[in-house]
Short mmCIF file of C-alpha atoms in Angstrom, two decimals:
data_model
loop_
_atom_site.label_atom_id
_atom_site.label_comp_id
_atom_site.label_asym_id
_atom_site.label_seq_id
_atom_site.Cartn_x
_atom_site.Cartn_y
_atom_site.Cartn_z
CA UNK A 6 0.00 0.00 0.00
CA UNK A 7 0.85 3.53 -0.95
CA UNK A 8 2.63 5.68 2.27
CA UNK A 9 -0.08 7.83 3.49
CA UNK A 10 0.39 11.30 5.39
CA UNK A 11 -1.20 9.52 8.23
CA UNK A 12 2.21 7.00 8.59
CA UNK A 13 4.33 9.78 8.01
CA UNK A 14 2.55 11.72 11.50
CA UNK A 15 3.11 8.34 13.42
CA UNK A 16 6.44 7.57 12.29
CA UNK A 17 7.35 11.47 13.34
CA UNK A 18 5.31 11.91 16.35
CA UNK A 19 3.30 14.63 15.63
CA UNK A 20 -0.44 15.46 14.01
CA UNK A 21 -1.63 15.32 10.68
CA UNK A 22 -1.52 18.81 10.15
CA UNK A 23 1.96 19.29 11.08
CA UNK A 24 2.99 16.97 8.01
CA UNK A 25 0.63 18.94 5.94
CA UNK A 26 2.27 22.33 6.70
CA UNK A 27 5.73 21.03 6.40
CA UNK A 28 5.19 20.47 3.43
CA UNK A 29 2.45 23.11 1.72
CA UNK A 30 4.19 26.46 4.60
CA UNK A 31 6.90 24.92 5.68
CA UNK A 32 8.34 28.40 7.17
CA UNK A 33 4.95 27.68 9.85
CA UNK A 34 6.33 24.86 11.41
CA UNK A 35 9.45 24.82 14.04
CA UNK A 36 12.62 23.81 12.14
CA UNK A 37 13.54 20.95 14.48
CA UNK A 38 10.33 19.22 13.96
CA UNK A 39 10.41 19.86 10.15
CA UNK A 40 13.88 18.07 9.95
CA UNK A 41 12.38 15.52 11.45
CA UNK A 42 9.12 14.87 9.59
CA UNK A 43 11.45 15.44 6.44
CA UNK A 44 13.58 12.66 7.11
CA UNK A 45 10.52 10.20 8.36
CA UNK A 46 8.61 11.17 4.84
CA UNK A 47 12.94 10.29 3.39
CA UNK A 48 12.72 6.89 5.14
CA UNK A 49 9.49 6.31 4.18
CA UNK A 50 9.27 7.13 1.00
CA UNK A 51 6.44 9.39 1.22
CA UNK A 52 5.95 11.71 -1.67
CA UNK A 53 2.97 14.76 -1.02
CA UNK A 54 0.00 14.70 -3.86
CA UNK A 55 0.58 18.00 -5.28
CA UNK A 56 -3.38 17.80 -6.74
CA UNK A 57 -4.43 17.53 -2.96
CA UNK A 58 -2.13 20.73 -1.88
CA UNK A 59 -3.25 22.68 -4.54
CA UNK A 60 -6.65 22.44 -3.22
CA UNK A 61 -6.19 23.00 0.51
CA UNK A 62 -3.36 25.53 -0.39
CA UNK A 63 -4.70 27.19 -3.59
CA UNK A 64 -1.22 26.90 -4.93
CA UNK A 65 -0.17 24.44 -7.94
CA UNK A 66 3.45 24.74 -7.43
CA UNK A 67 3.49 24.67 -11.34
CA UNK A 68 5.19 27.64 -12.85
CA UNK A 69 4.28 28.45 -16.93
CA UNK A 70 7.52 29.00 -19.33
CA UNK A 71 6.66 30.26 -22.58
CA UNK A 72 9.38 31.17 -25.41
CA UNK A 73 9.63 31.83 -28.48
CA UNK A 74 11.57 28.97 -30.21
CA UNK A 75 12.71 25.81 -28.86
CA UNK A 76 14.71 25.11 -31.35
CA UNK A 77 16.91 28.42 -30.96
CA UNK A 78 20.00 27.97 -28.92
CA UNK A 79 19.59 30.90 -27.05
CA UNK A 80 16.82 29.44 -24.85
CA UNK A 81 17.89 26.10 -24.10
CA UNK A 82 20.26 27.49 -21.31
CA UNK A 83 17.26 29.75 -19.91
CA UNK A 84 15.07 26.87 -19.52
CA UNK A 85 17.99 24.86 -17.70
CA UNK A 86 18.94 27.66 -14.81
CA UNK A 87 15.23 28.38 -14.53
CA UNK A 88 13.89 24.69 -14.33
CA UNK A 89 16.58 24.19 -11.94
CA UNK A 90 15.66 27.14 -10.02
CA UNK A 91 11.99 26.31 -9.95
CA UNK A 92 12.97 22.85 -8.32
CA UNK A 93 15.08 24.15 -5.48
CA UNK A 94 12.30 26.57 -4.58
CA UNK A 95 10.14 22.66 -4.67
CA UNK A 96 8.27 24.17 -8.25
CA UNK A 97 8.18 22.37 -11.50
CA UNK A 98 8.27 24.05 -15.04
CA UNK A 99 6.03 23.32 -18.08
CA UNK A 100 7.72 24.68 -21.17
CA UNK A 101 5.88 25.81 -24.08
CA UNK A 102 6.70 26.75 -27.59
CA UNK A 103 5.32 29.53 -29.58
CA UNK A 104 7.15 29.35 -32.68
CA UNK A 105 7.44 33.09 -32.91
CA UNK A 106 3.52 33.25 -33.54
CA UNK A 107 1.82 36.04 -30.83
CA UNK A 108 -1.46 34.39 -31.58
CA UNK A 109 -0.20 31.00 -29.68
CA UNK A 110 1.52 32.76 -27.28
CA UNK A 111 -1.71 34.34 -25.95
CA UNK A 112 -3.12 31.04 -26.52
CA UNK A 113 -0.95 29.33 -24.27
CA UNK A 114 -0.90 31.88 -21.53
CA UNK A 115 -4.74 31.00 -21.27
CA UNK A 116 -4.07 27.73 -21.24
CA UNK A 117 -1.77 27.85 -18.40
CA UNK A 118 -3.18 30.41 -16.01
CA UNK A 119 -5.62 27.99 -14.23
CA UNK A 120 -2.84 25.52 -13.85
CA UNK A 121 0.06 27.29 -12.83
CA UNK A 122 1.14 29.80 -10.20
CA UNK A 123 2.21 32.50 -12.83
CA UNK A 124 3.61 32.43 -16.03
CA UNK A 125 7.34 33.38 -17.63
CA UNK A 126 7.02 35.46 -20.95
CA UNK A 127 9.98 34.96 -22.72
CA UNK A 128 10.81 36.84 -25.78
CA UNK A 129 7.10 37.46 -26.38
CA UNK A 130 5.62 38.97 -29.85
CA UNK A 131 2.47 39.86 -28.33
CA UNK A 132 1.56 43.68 -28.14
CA UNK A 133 1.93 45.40 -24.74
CA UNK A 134 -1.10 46.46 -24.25
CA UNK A 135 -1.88 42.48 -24.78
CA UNK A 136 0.70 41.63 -22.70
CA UNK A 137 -0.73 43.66 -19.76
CA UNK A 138 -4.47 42.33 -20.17
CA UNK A 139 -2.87 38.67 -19.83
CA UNK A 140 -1.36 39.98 -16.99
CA UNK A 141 -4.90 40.66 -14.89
CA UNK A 142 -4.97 37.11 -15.35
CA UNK A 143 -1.93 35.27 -14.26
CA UNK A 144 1.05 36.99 -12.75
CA UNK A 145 3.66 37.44 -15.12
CA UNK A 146 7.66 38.10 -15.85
CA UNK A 147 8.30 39.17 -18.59
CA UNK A 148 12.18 38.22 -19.98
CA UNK A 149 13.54 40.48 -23.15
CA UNK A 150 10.77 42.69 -23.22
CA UNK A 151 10.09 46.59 -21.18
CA UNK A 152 6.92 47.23 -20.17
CA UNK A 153 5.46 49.84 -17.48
CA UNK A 154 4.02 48.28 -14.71
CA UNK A 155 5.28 44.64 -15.00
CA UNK A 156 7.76 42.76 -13.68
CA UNK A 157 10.76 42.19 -16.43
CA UNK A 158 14.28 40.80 -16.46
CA UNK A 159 15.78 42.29 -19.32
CA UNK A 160 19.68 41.83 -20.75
CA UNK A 161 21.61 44.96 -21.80
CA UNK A 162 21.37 44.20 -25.60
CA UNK A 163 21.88 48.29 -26.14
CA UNK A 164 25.04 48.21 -24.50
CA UNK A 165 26.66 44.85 -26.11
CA UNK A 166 25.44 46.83 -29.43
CA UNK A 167 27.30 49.61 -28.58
CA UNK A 168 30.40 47.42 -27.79
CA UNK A 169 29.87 45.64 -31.24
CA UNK A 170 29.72 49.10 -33.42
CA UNK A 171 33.15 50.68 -31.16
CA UNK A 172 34.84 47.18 -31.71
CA UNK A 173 34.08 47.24 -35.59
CA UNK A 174 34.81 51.22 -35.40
CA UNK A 175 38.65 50.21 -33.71
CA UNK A 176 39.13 47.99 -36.27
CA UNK A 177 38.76 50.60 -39.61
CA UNK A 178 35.16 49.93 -40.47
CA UNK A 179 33.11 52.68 -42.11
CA UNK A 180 30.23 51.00 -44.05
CA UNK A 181 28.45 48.33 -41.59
CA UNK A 182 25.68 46.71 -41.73
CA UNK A 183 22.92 45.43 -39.18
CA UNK A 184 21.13 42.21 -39.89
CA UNK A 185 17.84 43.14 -37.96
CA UNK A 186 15.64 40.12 -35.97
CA UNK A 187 11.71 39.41 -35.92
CA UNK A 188 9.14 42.39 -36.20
CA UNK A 189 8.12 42.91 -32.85
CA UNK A 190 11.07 41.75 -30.75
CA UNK A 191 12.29 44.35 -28.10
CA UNK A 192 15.49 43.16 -28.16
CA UNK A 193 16.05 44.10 -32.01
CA UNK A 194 14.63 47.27 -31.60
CA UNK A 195 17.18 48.20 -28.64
CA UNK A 196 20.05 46.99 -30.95
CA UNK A 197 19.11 49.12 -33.56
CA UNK A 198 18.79 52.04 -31.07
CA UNK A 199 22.17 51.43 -30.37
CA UNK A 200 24.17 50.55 -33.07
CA UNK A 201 22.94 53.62 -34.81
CA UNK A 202 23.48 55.97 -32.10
CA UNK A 203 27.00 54.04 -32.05
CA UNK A 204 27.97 54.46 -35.91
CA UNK A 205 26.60 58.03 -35.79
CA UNK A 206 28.73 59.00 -32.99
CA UNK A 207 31.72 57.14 -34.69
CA UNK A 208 31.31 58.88 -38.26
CA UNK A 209 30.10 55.32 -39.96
CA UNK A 210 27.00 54.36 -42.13
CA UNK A 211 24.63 51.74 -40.59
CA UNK A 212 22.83 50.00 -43.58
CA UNK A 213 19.48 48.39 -42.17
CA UNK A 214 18.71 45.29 -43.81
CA UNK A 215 15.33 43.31 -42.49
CA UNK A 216 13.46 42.31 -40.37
CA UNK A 217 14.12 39.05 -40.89
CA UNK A 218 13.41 35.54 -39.67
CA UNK A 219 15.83 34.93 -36.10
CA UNK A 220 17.60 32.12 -38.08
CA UNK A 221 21.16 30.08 -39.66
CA UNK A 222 18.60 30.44 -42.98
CA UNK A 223 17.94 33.71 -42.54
CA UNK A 224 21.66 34.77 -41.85
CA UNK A 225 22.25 32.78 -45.36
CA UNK A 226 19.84 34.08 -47.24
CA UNK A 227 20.91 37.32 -46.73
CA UNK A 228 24.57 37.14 -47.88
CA UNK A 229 23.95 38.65 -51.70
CA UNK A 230 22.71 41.46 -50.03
CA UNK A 231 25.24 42.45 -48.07
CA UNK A 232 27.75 41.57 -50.79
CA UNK A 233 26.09 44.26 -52.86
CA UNK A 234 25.27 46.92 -49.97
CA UNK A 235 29.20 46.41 -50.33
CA UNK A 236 29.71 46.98 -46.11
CA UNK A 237 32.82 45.99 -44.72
CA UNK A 238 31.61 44.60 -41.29
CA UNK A 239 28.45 43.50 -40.31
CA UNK A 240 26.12 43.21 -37.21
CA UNK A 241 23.75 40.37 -36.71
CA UNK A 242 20.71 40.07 -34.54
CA UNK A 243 21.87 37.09 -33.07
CA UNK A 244 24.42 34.28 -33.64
CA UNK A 245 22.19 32.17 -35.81
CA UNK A 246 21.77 34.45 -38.55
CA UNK A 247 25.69 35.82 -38.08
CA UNK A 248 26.58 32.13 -38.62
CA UNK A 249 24.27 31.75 -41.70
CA UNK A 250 25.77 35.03 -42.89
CA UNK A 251 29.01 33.34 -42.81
CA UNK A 252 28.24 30.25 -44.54
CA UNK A 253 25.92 32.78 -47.00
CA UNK A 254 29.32 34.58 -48.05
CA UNK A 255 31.79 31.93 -47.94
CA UNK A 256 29.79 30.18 -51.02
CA UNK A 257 29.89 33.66 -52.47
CA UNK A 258 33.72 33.57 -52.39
CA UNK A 259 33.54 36.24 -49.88
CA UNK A 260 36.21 35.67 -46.76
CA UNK A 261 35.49 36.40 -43.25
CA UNK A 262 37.27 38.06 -41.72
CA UNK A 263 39.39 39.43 -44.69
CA UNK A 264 36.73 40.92 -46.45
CA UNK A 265 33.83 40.91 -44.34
CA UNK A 266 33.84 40.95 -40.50
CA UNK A 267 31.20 39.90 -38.39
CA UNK A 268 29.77 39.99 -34.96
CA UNK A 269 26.52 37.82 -33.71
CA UNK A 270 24.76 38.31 -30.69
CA UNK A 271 24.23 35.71 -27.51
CA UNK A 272 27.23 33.78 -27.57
CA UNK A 273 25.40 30.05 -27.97
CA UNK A 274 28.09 27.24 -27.73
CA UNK A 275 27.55 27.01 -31.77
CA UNK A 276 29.88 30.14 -32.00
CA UNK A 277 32.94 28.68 -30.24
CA UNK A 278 32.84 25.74 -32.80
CA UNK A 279 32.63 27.85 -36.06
CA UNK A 280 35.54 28.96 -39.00
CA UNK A 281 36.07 31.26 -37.99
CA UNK A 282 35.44 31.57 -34.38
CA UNK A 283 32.57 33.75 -33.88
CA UNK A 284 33.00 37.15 -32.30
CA UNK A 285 29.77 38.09 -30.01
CA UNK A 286 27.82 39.83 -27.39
CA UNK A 287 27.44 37.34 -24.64
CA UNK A 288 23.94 37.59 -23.09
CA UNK A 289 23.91 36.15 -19.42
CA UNK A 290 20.46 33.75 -20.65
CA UNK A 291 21.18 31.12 -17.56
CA UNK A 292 21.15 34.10 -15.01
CA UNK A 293 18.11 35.79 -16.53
CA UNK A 294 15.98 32.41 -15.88
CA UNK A 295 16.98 32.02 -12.15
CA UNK A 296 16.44 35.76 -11.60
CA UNK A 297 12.84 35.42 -13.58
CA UNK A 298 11.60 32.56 -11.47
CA UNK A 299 12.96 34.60 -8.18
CA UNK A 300 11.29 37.72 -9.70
CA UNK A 301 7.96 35.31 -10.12
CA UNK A 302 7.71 33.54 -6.83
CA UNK A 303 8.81 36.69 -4.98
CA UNK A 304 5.64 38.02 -6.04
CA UNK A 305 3.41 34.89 -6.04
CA UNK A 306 1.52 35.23 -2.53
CA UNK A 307 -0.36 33.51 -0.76
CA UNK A 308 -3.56 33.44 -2.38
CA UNK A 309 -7.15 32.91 -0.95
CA UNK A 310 -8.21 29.38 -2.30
CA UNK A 311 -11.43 30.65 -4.08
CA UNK A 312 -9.33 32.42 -6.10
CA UNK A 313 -7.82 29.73 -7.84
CA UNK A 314 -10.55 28.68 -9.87
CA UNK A 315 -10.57 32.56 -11.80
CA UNK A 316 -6.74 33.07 -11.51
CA UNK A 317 -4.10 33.92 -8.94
CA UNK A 318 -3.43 36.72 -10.99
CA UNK A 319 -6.94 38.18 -9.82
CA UNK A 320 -6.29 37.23 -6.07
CA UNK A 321 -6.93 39.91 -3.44
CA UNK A 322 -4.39 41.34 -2.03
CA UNK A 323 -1.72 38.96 -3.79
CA UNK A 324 1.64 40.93 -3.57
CA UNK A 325 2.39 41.97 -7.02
CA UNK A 326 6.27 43.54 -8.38
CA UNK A 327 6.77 46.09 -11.23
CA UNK A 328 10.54 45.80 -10.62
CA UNK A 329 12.61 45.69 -13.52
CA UNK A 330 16.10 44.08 -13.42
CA UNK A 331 19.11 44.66 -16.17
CA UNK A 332 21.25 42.21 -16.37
CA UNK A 333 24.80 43.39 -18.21
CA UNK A 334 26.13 42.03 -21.62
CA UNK A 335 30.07 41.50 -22.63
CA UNK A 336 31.48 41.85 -25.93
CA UNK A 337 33.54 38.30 -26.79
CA UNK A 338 36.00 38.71 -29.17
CA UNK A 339 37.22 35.51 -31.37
CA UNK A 340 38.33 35.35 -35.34
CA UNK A 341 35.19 36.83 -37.34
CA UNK A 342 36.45 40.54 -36.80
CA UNK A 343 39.25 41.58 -38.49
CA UNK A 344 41.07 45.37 -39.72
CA UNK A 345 39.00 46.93 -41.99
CA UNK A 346 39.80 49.68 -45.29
CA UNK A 347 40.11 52.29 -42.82
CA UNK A 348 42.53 50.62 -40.12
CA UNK A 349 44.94 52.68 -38.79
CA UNK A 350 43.55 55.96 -39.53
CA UNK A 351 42.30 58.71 -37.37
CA UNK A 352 38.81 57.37 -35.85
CA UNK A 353 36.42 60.57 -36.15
CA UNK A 354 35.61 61.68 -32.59
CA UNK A 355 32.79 60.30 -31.19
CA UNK A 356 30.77 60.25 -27.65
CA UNK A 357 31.40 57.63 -25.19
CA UNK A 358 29.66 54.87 -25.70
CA UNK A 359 29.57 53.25 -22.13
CA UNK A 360 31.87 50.36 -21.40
CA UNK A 361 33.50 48.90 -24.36
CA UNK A 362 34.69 45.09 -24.97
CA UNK A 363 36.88 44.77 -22.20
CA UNK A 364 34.70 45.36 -19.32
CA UNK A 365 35.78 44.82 -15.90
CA UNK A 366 31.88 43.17 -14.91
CA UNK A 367 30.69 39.48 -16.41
CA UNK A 368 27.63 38.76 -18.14
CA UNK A 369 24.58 38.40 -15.49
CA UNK A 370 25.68 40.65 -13.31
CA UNK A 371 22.76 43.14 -12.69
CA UNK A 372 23.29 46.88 -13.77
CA UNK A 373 19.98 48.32 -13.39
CA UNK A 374 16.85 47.61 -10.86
CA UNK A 375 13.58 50.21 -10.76
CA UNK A 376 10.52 49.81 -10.46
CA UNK A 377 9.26 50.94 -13.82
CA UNK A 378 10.63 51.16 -17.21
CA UNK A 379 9.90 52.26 -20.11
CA UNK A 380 7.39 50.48 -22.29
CA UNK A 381 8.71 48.90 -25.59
#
């Protein structure tokens, strides 16, 4: 027969309810005794029903990650810190895929909000007014994306932009391009911010060329055009596409980095294994999904248990967070950047740029908390 909570108060000593709380508020129940019905549910081999808690606790202990594409790189490391985060905090993660489509993301955030404790937004294409509705729902963090009013983890994309454009401006380069990401991603719209800003204050053309699909295919599919935009150094959305670009112009003839240098953005393992090395803004992803799930249960209160069946997002009095965390970016130089026509000239003055490629703080390391932002 199955352990019951009722062995697991014998074998310990003490009532029913004191098993129950260990384990649904265990911060109720005097640490001595909690060791002790811990390690009688161990020996045991007692494992709670999480159905039954979520019923007496109104809490699921189920936490809701959404993101864009599975299949990109970028997130896989994300969903490992913050699945591993959930569990120490004693939470499990469902992970869903949106395929970059806004209409399942809202979708799935439905789907979720009556069986999870709140829900992580990653990378969403939904509007923000959207966003915000879904909010009144479920409680949210939203990762790579500023909005007013919600809590967001975001990374420093702007400055490892700014980084990229200086690094490319060191090296000679007059004419660059920027291979711009998915209509409606934050993130791209920061890096354009930036890299303009960057090449204008550095006396260089930035030649726009998208949006484009966050992809190796669409990185190679747009190598003709930058052979005939006829740029000397180019910036890609993220390492994906810069490695596509490569491949792209390397079956054009075209050698990186002796005619064409490039820079991605993310640093995915993919770009240490490349020909050339790939040089890149390092995004801290892993520390972005502990600090989203901290951000998420920090705010996740105690709800009353009718509330569960319309949302814990509607809960009275549920503590809510519109803190925003920035998490910083590094520049990572490897083989893909090389001198360009105008090496070794004069470099046209130009306005500091914030910290440049050899900065003395890692990647995760937070730069910027408040508790509102600017809407994207």
């Amino acid at each position: 027969m199955p352990v019951t909570i009722r062995d697991v108060a014998r074998a310990s000593g003490v009532h029913i309810s004191t098993v129950s709380r260990t384990f649904s508020a265990p911060h109720l129940v005097n640490p001595e005794t909690r060791v002790r019905v811990l390690a009688c549910a161990e020996d045991l081999g007692y494992r709670p029903n999480r159905a039954a808690r979520a019923l007496i606790t109104g809490r699921t202990h189920n936490i809701g990650l959404i993101i864009a594409d599975i299949a990109n790189p970028f997130f896989p490391p994300l969903i490992k810190a913050a699945e591993g985060q959930a569990r120490h905090r004693d939470y499990h993660v469902f992970v869903a895929d949106t395929n970059e489509d806004p209409t399942t993301e809202e979708e799935l955030v439905h789907a979720l909000a009556k069986q999870v404790d709140g829900v992580l937004l990653c990378s969403p294409r939904m509007s923000n007014s959207l966003i915000e509705q879904l909010s009144r729902e479920v409680p949210l963090v939203v990762v790579n994306r500023q909005l007013t009013g919600l809590p967001c983890v975001l990374m420093d994309v702007g400055q490892g932009a700014r980084a990229a454009v200086e690094h490319l401006l060191g090296l000679g380069h007059r004419e660059i391009a920027l291979l711009g990401g998915p209509r409606g991603s934050w993130t791209n719209r920061e890096i354009r911010r930036a890299a303009g800003a960057a090449a204008r204050a550095g006396g260089a053309e930035l030649t726009v060329l998208g949006p484009n699909p966050p992809t190796e295919t669409g990185g190679l599919a747009l190598a003709e055009q930058v052979q005939r935009s006829g740029v000397t150094a180019v910036l890609a959305y993220n390492d994906l596409m810069a490695i596509g670009l490569i491949e792209g112009l390397d079956a054009l003839g075209i050698r990186v980095p002796e005619q064409v240098s490039v820079v991605g953005v993310d640093d995915i393992a993919l770009s240490r294994l490349t020909r050339p090395k790939l040089t890149t803004v390092a995004t801290p992803t892993a520390a972005a999904g502990r600090t989203a799930v901290d951000m998420l249960l920090q705010q996740d209160a105690e709800p009353p248990r009718a509330a569960r069946g319309i949302g814990a997002g509607t809960a009275a009095g549920a503590r809510r967070t519109t803190a925003q965390v920035m998490l910083q970016t590094e520049l990572v130089i490897r083989d893909s950047t090389g001198p360009g026509p105008h090496a070794g000239r004069d470099r046209p003055s130009a306005a500091p740029a914030g910290p440049g490629p050899h900065r003395l703080a890692g990647p995760g390391d937070p730069v910027v908390a408040t508790g509102d932002g600017v809407a994207s």
